[in-house]
PDB file of C-alpha atoms and ligand atoms in Angstrom:
ATOM      1  CA  MET A   1     -11.181  -9.298 -12.193  1.00  0.00           C
ATOM      2  CA  ILE A   2      -9.009  -8.545  -9.162  1.00  0.00           C
ATOM      3  CA  ILE A   3      -5.603  -7.954  -8.754  1.00  0.00           C
ATOM      4  CA  ALA A   4      -3.734  -7.879  -5.457  1.00  0.00           C
ATOM      5  CA  ILE A   5      -0.421  -5.832  -4.906  1.00  0.00           C
ATOM      6  CA  ASP A   6       1.312  -5.847  -1.892  1.00  0.00           C
ATOM      7  CA  GLY A   7       5.006  -4.878  -0.379  1.00  0.00           C
ATOM      8  CA  PRO A   8       6.720  -2.780   1.902  1.00  0.00           C
ATOM      9  CA  ALA A   9       7.195   0.831   1.781  1.00  0.00           C
ATOM     10  CA  ALA A  10       7.993   2.489  -1.077  1.00  0.00           C
ATOM     11  CA  SER A  11       8.524  -0.664  -2.988  1.00  0.00           C
ATOM     12  CA  GLY A  12       6.765   0.877  -6.318  1.00  0.00           C
ATOM     13  CA  LYS A  13       3.601  -1.077  -5.374  1.00  0.00           C
ATOM     14  CA  GLY A  14       1.756   2.109  -5.966  1.00  0.00           C
ATOM     15  CA  THR A  15       2.911   3.274  -9.199  1.00  0.00           C
ATOM     16  CA  ILE A  16       2.466  -0.520 -10.620  1.00  0.00           C
ATOM     17  CA  ALA A  17      -0.975  -0.536  -9.276  1.00  0.00           C
ATOM     18  CA  ARG A  18      -1.929   2.440 -10.656  1.00  0.00           C
ATOM     19  CA  GLN A  19      -0.612   1.867 -14.262  1.00  0.00           C
ATOM     20  CA  VAL A  20      -1.630  -1.888 -14.169  1.00  0.00           C
ATOM     21  CA  ALA A  21      -5.376  -0.600 -13.438  1.00  0.00           C
ATOM     22  CA  ALA A  22      -5.130   1.963 -16.377  1.00  0.00           C
ATOM     23  CA  ALA A  23      -3.854  -0.699 -18.638  1.00  0.00           C
ATOM     24  CA  TYR A  24      -6.696  -3.107 -17.914  1.00  0.00           C
ATOM     25  CA  GLY A  25      -9.718  -0.527 -17.401  1.00  0.00           C
ATOM     26  CA  LEU A  26      -9.915  -1.636 -13.591  1.00  0.00           C
ATOM     27  CA  HIS A  27     -10.729   0.543 -10.566  1.00  0.00           C
ATOM     28  CA  HIS A  28      -7.530   1.540  -8.213  1.00  0.00           C
ATOM     29  CA  LEU A  29      -7.495   1.740  -4.553  1.00  0.00           C
ATOM     30  CA  ASP A  30      -4.163   2.962  -2.742  1.00  0.00           C
ATOM     31  CA  THR A  31      -5.255   1.271   0.492  1.00  0.00           C
ATOM     32  CA  GLY A  32      -2.483   2.958   2.227  1.00  0.00           C
ATOM     33  CA  LEU A  33      -4.716   5.954   1.993  1.00  0.00           C
ATOM     34  CA  LEU A  34      -7.302   4.723   4.504  1.00  0.00           C
ATOM     35  CA  TYR A  35      -4.623   4.214   7.242  1.00  0.00           C
ATOM     36  CA  ARG A  36      -3.146   7.443   6.509  1.00  0.00           C
ATOM     37  CA  ALA A  37      -6.515   9.089   6.888  1.00  0.00           C
ATOM     38  CA  VAL A  38      -7.010   7.587   9.970  1.00  0.00           C
ATOM     39  CA  ALA A  39      -3.436   8.864  11.248  1.00  0.00           C
ATOM     40  CA  LYS A  40      -4.381  12.292  10.083  1.00  0.00           C
ATOM     41  CA  ALA A  41      -7.680  12.777  11.862  1.00  0.00           C
ATOM     42  CA  LEU A  42      -5.617  11.691  14.928  1.00  0.00           C
ATOM     43  CA  LEU A  43      -2.817  14.040  14.589  1.00  0.00           C
ATOM     44  CA  ASP A  44      -5.415  16.863  13.513  1.00  0.00           C
ATOM     45  CA  ALA A  45      -7.636  16.107  16.931  1.00  0.00           C
ATOM     46  CA  GLY A  46      -4.267  16.267  18.936  1.00  0.00           C
ATOM     47  CA  ALA A  47      -4.768  12.530  20.145  1.00  0.00           C
ATOM     48  CA  SER A  48      -1.782   9.967  20.070  1.00  0.00           C
ATOM     49  CA  PRO A  49      -1.661   7.482  17.017  1.00  0.00           C
ATOM     50  CA  ASP A  50      -1.793   4.887  19.501  1.00  0.00           C
ATOM     51  CA  ASP A  51      -5.132   5.947  21.058  1.00  0.00           C
ATOM     52  CA  GLU A  52      -7.134   2.744  20.061  1.00  0.00           C
ATOM     53  CA  ALA A  53     -10.414   4.252  20.886  1.00  0.00           C
ATOM     54  CA  ALA A  54      -9.890   7.444  18.923  1.00  0.00           C
ATOM     55  CA  ALA A  55      -8.499   5.372  15.966  1.00  0.00           C
ATOM     56  CA  SER A  56     -11.171   2.875  15.809  1.00  0.00           C
ATOM     57  CA  ALA A  57     -13.683   5.865  15.956  1.00  0.00           C
ATOM     58  CA  ALA A  58     -11.838   7.650  13.415  1.00  0.00           C
ATOM     59  CA  ALA A  59     -11.564   4.539  11.049  1.00  0.00           C
ATOM     60  CA  ALA A  60     -15.593   4.013  11.551  1.00  0.00           C
ATOM     61  CA  THR A  61     -16.216   7.578  10.189  1.00  0.00           C
ATOM     62  CA  LEU A  62     -13.745   7.781   7.426  1.00  0.00           C
ATOM     63  CA  ASP A  63     -15.014   9.392   3.973  1.00  0.00           C
ATOM     64  CA  PRO A  64     -12.689   8.395   1.271  1.00  0.00           C
ATOM     65  CA  ARG A  65     -14.456  10.814  -0.975  1.00  0.00           C
ATOM     66  CA  ALA A  66     -12.831  13.816   1.014  1.00  0.00           C
ATOM     67  CA  PHE A  67      -9.429  12.436   1.026  1.00  0.00           C
ATOM     68  CA  ASP A  68      -6.579  15.282   0.160  1.00  0.00           C
ATOM     69  CA  GLU A  69      -4.114  13.022  -0.944  1.00  0.00           C
ATOM     70  CA  ASN A  70      -1.391  15.543  -0.974  1.00  0.00           C
ATOM     71  CA  ALA A  71      -1.840  16.224   2.835  1.00  0.00           C
ATOM     72  CA  LEU A  72      -1.796  12.588   3.540  1.00  0.00           C
ATOM     73  CA  LYS A  73       1.546  11.922   2.085  1.00  0.00           C
ATOM     74  CA  ALA A  74       3.284  14.363   4.522  1.00  0.00           C
ATOM     75  CA  GLN A  75       6.180  12.616   6.548  1.00  0.00           C
ATOM     76  CA  ALA A  76       4.324  13.170  10.072  1.00  0.00           C
ATOM     77  CA  VAL A  77       1.109  11.229   8.637  1.00  0.00           C
ATOM     78  CA  THR A  78       3.332   8.714   7.180  1.00  0.00           C
ATOM     79  CA  GLU A  79       4.922   7.546  10.316  1.00  0.00           C
ATOM     80  CA  ALA A  80       1.664   7.699  12.420  1.00  0.00           C
ATOM     81  CA  SER A  81      -0.206   5.503   9.491  1.00  0.00           C
ATOM     82  CA  SER A  82       2.035   2.438  10.572  1.00  0.00           C
ATOM     83  CA  VAL A  83       0.792   2.882  13.987  1.00  0.00           C
ATOM     84  CA  VAL A  84      -2.777   2.870  13.652  1.00  0.00           C
ATOM     85  CA  ALA A  85      -2.544   0.262  11.265  1.00  0.00           C
ATOM     86  CA  ALA A  86      -1.456  -2.186  13.939  1.00  0.00           C
ATOM     87  CA  ILE A  87      -4.751  -1.636  15.868  1.00  0.00           C
ATOM     88  CA  PRO A  88      -6.948  -4.578  15.207  1.00  0.00           C
ATOM     89  CA  ARG A  89     -10.262  -2.610  15.584  1.00  0.00           C
ATOM     90  CA  VAL A  90      -8.810  -0.156  12.822  1.00  0.00           C
ATOM     91  CA  ARG A  91      -8.268  -2.855  10.461  1.00  0.00           C
ATOM     92  CA  GLU A  92     -11.487  -4.319  10.953  1.00  0.00           C
ATOM     93  CA  ALA A  93     -13.480  -1.229  10.322  1.00  0.00           C
ATOM     94  CA  LEU A  94     -11.734  -0.831   6.911  1.00  0.00           C
ATOM     95  CA  ILE A  95     -12.519  -4.268   5.599  1.00  0.00           C
ATOM     96  CA  ASN A  96     -15.995  -3.689   4.392  1.00  0.00           C
ATOM     97  CA  TYR A  97     -15.076  -0.518   2.292  1.00  0.00           C
ATOM     98  CA  GLN A  98     -12.037  -2.280   0.688  1.00  0.00           C
ATOM     99  CA  ARG A  99     -14.010  -5.568  -0.344  1.00  0.00           C
ATOM    100  CA  ASP A 100     -16.985  -3.492  -1.647  1.00  0.00           C
ATOM    101  CA  PHE A 101     -14.460  -1.548  -3.542  1.00  0.00           C
ATOM    102  CA  ALA A 102     -12.883  -4.713  -5.019  1.00  0.00           C
ATOM    103  CA  ALA A 103     -16.224  -6.063  -5.901  1.00  0.00           C
ATOM    104  CA  ARG A 104     -17.481  -3.261  -8.200  1.00  0.00           C
ATOM    105  CA  PRO A 105     -17.474  -3.893 -11.684  1.00  0.00           C
ATOM    106  CA  PRO A 106     -15.359  -4.652 -13.754  1.00  0.00           C
ATOM    107  CA  GLY A 107     -12.657  -5.384 -11.075  1.00  0.00           C
ATOM    108  CA  ALA A 108      -9.850  -3.523  -9.217  1.00  0.00           C
ATOM    109  CA  VAL A 109      -6.309  -3.340  -8.272  1.00  0.00           C
ATOM    110  CA  LEU A 110      -5.843  -2.744  -4.742  1.00  0.00           C
ATOM    111  CA  ASP A 111      -2.410  -2.034  -3.405  1.00  0.00           C
ATOM    112  CA  GLY A 112      -1.453  -2.510   0.302  1.00  0.00           C
ATOM    113  CA  ARG A 113       0.224  -4.904   2.830  1.00  0.00           C
ATOM    114  CA  ASP A 114      -2.702  -7.314   3.458  1.00  0.00           C
ATOM    115  CA  ILE A 115      -4.674  -7.322  -0.091  1.00  0.00           C
ATOM    116  CA  GLY A 116      -3.499 -10.954  -0.986  1.00  0.00           C
ATOM    117  CA  THR A 117      -3.636 -12.425   2.436  1.00  0.00           C
ATOM    118  CA  VAL A 118      -6.741 -11.020   4.279  1.00  0.00           C
ATOM    119  CA  ILE A 119      -8.821  -8.140   1.970  1.00  0.00           C
ATOM    120  CA  ALA A 120      -8.825 -10.370  -1.265  1.00  0.00           C
ATOM    121  CA  PRO A 121      -7.618 -13.824  -0.505  1.00  0.00           C
ATOM    122  CA  GLY A 122      -9.387 -15.306  -3.658  1.00  0.00           C
ATOM    123  CA  ALA A 123      -7.873 -12.389  -6.084  1.00  0.00           C
ATOM    124  CA  ASP A 124      -7.058 -13.691  -9.517  1.00  0.00           C
ATOM    125  CA  VAL A 125      -3.745 -12.175  -9.507  1.00  0.00           C
ATOM    126  CA  LYS A 126      -1.362 -11.497  -6.435  1.00  0.00           C
ATOM    127  CA  ILE A 127       1.908  -9.807  -6.925  1.00  0.00           C
ATOM    128  CA  PHE A 128       4.242  -8.979  -3.919  1.00  0.00           C
ATOM    129  CA  VAL A 129       6.536  -6.071  -4.943  1.00  0.00           C
ATOM    130  CA  THR A 130      10.007  -5.686  -3.124  1.00  0.00           C
ATOM    131  CA  ALA A 131      13.299  -3.732  -3.587  1.00  0.00           C
ATOM    132  CA  ALA A 132      16.192  -3.158  -1.620  1.00  0.00           C
ATOM    133  CA  PRO A 133      15.746  -0.440   1.151  1.00  0.00           C
ATOM    134  CA  GLU A 134      18.603   1.818  -0.011  1.00  0.00           C
ATOM    135  CA  VAL A 135      16.635   1.834  -3.582  1.00  0.00           C
ATOM    136  CA  ARG A 136      13.293   2.404  -2.000  1.00  0.00           C
ATOM    137  CA  ALA A 137      14.437   5.242   0.001  1.00  0.00           C
ATOM    138  CA  ARG A 138      16.050   6.950  -2.873  1.00  0.00           C
ATOM    139  CA  ARG A 139      12.956   6.500  -4.870  1.00  0.00           C
ATOM    140  CA  ARG A 140      11.123   8.211  -1.953  1.00  0.00           C
ATOM    141  CA  VAL A 141      13.431  10.985  -1.493  1.00  0.00           C
ATOM    142  CA  LEU A 142      12.848  11.954  -5.018  1.00  0.00           C
ATOM    143  CA  GLU A 143       8.902  11.542  -4.799  1.00  0.00           C
ATOM    144  CA  LEU A 144       9.132  14.130  -1.604  1.00  0.00           C
ATOM    145  CA  ARG A 145      11.551  16.580  -2.950  1.00  0.00           C
ATOM    146  CA  ALA A 146       9.166  16.594  -5.805  1.00  0.00           C
ATOM    147  CA  ARG A 147       6.555  17.771  -3.763  1.00  0.00           C
ATOM    148  CA  GLY A 148       8.272  20.407  -1.838  1.00  0.00           C
ATOM    149  CA  ASP A 149       9.382  18.459   1.304  1.00  0.00           C
ATOM    150  CA  GLN A 150      13.003  18.911   2.288  1.00  0.00           C
ATOM    151  CA  VAL A 151      13.998  15.711   3.420  1.00  0.00           C
ATOM    152  CA  LYS A 152      17.094  13.822   4.428  1.00  0.00           C
ATOM    153  CA  GLU A 153      17.757  10.588   2.550  1.00  0.00           C
ATOM    154  CA  GLN A 154      18.938   8.898   5.924  1.00  0.00           C
ATOM    155  CA  ASP A 155      15.694  10.215   7.767  1.00  0.00           C
ATOM    156  CA  VAL A 156      13.671   8.676   4.761  1.00  0.00           C
ATOM    157  CA  LEU A 157      15.864   5.187   5.021  1.00  0.00           C
ATOM    158  CA  ALA A 158      15.195   4.921   8.599  1.00  0.00           C
ATOM    159  CA  ASP A 159      11.660   5.835   8.374  1.00  0.00           C
ATOM    160  CA  LEU A 160      11.102   2.958   5.765  1.00  0.00           C
ATOM    161  CA  LYS A 161      12.715   0.521   7.993  1.00  0.00           C
ATOM    162  CA  ARG A 162      11.143   1.496  11.093  1.00  0.00           C
ATOM    163  CA  ARG A 163       7.819   1.092   9.250  1.00  0.00           C
ATOM    164  CA  ASP A 164       8.424  -2.204   7.749  1.00  0.00           C
ATOM    165  CA  GLU A 165       9.509  -3.619  11.066  1.00  0.00           C
ATOM    166  CA  ARG A 166       6.587  -2.460  12.590  1.00  0.00           C
ATOM    167  CA  ASP A 167       4.316  -3.822   9.386  1.00  0.00           C
ATOM    168  CA  LEU A 168       6.255  -6.816   9.676  1.00  0.00           C
ATOM    169  CA  ARG A 169       5.677  -7.635  13.391  1.00  0.00           C
ATOM    170  CA  ARG A 170       2.385  -6.632  13.990  1.00  0.00           C
ATOM    171  CA  ALA A 171      -0.235  -9.485  15.037  1.00  0.00           C
ATOM    172  CA  ALA A 172      -2.901  -8.456  12.995  1.00  0.00           C
ATOM    173  CA  ALA A 173      -2.774  -8.801   9.165  1.00  0.00           C
ATOM    174  CA  PRO A 174       1.289  -8.403   9.059  1.00  0.00           C
ATOM    175  CA  LEU A 175       3.209  -7.285   5.984  1.00  0.00           C
ATOM    176  CA  LYS A 176       3.680 -10.884   4.127  1.00  0.00           C
ATOM    177  CA  PRO A 177       3.302 -12.330   0.885  1.00  0.00           C
ATOM    178  CA  ALA A 178       0.195 -14.626   0.385  1.00  0.00           C
ATOM    179  CA  PRO A 179       1.460 -18.378  -0.306  1.00  0.00           C
ATOM    180  CA  ASP A 180       0.446 -17.839  -4.155  1.00  0.00           C
ATOM    181  CA  ALA A 181       1.848 -14.569  -4.747  1.00  0.00           C
ATOM    182  CA  TYR A 182       4.476 -13.867  -7.271  1.00  0.00           C
ATOM    183  CA  LEU A 183       7.484 -11.906  -6.071  1.00  0.00           C
ATOM    184  CA  LEU A 184       8.452  -8.831  -8.171  1.00  0.00           C
ATOM    185  CA  ASP A 185      11.821  -7.468  -7.284  1.00  0.00           C
ATOM    186  CA  THR A 186      12.204  -3.796  -8.911  1.00  0.00           C
ATOM    187  CA  THR A 187      15.579  -3.161  -7.400  1.00  0.00           C
ATOM    188  CA  HIS A 188      17.088  -2.910 -10.555  1.00  0.00           C
ATOM    189  CA  LEU A 189      14.019  -2.095 -12.603  1.00  0.00           C
ATOM    190  CA  GLY A 190      12.716   1.447 -13.869  1.00  0.00           C
ATOM    191  CA  ILE A 191       9.150   2.170 -13.795  1.00  0.00           C
ATOM    192  CA  ASP A 192       8.545   1.023 -17.514  1.00  0.00           C
ATOM    193  CA  ALA A 193      10.382  -2.485 -16.844  1.00  0.00           C
ATOM    194  CA  ALA A 194       8.592  -2.888 -13.709  1.00  0.00           C
ATOM    195  CA  LEU A 195       5.137  -2.313 -15.245  1.00  0.00           C
ATOM    196  CA  ARG A 196       5.995  -4.915 -18.256  1.00  0.00           C
ATOM    197  CA  ALA A 197       7.083  -7.244 -15.556  1.00  0.00           C
ATOM    198  CA  ALA A 198       3.791  -6.971 -13.884  1.00  0.00           C
ATOM    199  CA  ILE A 199       1.714  -7.364 -17.031  1.00  0.00           C
ATOM    200  CA  ALA A 200       3.714 -10.706 -17.689  1.00  0.00           C
ATOM    201  CA  ILE A 201       3.115 -11.894 -14.714  1.00  0.00           C
ATOM    202  CA  ILE A 202      -0.679 -11.304 -14.938  1.00  0.00           C
ATOM    203  CA  GLU A 203      -0.956 -12.442 -18.191  1.00  0.00           C
ATOM    204  CA  ALA A 204       0.926 -15.553 -17.443  1.00  0.00           C
ATOM    205  CA  ALA A 205      -1.394 -16.071 -14.575  1.00  0.00           C
ATOM    206  CA  ARG A 206      -4.520 -15.443 -16.734  1.00  0.00           C
ATOM    207  CA  THR A 207      -3.200 -17.788 -19.369  1.00  0.00           C
ATOM    208  CA  GLY A 208      -2.377 -20.640 -16.541  1.00  0.00           C
ATOM    209  CA  ARG A 209      -5.829 -20.356 -15.210  1.00  0.00           C
ATOM    210  CA  LYS A 210      -7.493 -20.856 -18.796  1.00  0.00           C
ATOM    211  CA  ARG A 211      -5.426 -23.980 -19.505  1.00  0.00           C
ATOM    212  CA  GLY A 212      -5.921 -25.175 -16.145  1.00  0.00           C
TER     213      GLY A 212
HETATM  214  O1  LIG B 301       3.411   4.231   0.102  1.00  0.00           O
HETATM  215  P1  LIG B 301       4.124   3.832   1.696  1.00  0.00           P
HETATM  216  O2  LIG B 301       4.495   2.201   0.982  1.00  0.00           O
HETATM  217  O3  LIG B 301       5.054   4.373   1.844  1.00  0.00           O
HETATM  218  O4  LIG B 301       3.048   3.671   2.690  1.00  0.00           O
HETATM  219  P2  LIG B 301       1.552   3.293   2.334  1.00  0.00           P
HETATM  220  O5  LIG B 301       1.056   2.223   1.204  1.00  0.00           O
HETATM  221  O6  LIG B 301       0.512   4.561   2.019  1.00  0.00           O
HETATM  222  O7  LIG B 301       1.054   2.812   3.681  1.00  0.00           O
HETATM  223  C1  LIG B 301       1.401   3.352   4.868  1.00  0.00           C
HETATM  224  C2  LIG B 301       1.061   2.209   6.061  1.00  0.00           C
HETATM  225  O8  LIG B 301      -0.226   2.215   6.020  1.00  0.00           O
HETATM  226  C3  LIG B 301       2.183   1.283   6.045  1.00  0.00           C
HETATM  227  O9  LIG B 301       3.297   1.355   6.660  1.00  0.00           O
HETATM  228  C4  LIG B 301       1.011   0.358   6.850  1.00  0.00           C
HETATM  229  O10 LIG B 301       1.437   0.606   8.246  1.00  0.00           O
HETATM  230  C5  LIG B 301      -0.063   0.774   6.504  1.00  0.00           C
HETATM  231  N1  LIG B 301      -0.836  -0.182   5.738  1.00  0.00           N
HETATM  232  C6  LIG B 301      -1.468  -1.309   6.135  1.00  0.00           C
HETATM  233  O11 LIG B 301      -1.178  -1.778   7.345  1.00  0.00           O
HETATM  234  N2  LIG B 301      -2.192  -1.945   5.146  1.00  0.00           N
HETATM  235  C7  LIG B 301      -2.315  -1.697   4.145  1.00  0.00           C
HETATM  236  N3  LIG B 301      -3.230  -2.612   3.229  1.00  0.00           N
HETATM  237  C8  LIG B 301      -1.879  -0.509   3.502  1.00  0.00           C
HETATM  238  C9  LIG B 301      -1.275   0.515   4.388  1.00  0.00           C
END
């Protein structure tokens, strides 16, 4: 079983994906980490995030087993990740890894921006998670403060909006729901309610498929 969970920045897709994977005993891949790792490699090397040659070289030599997830969540890396993610050669270099991951038995939950549209268009269930920008910013602020980052709410909101805009407008695999994705708005849902809603969608999709 492959479950695709896409959505804009800090929509709650990562938390939902992790918990859905645990509930169904599936592997989980946070694909944002791949773009973050490319961005961090460039920043560490003193290269600009829009340096296409450096970015595609970094994407081609990525080792996801060596990821330091905490370092990849830093704000500077976050901002640069959506710049490298707009480079077609970077995206191409990361496709096989994601598809191979999805194909590992017994299946996987992948979260990102283009899982339902590009990486796994044949996924068994696709969910597109949204929430109001102010609510997403609030959640991200709490997350960043919990890890010790001093951040201002208006800066985080501005970052989310800037990245959403870039992710929506790019030509390569833009952020958009697959035509057969279920929309899940978590603006008024806590973590438990969002997880229950996602599981209800997955169960309905599986039952519908068996009948159909
Ligand atoms: O956690 P958050 O939603 O803030 O970001 P993320 O999922 O870690 O993704 C960071 C950036 O990577 C996004 O702003 C996108 O530009 C890019 N990304 C992408 O283009 N395609 C994906 N499948 C996942 C992330």
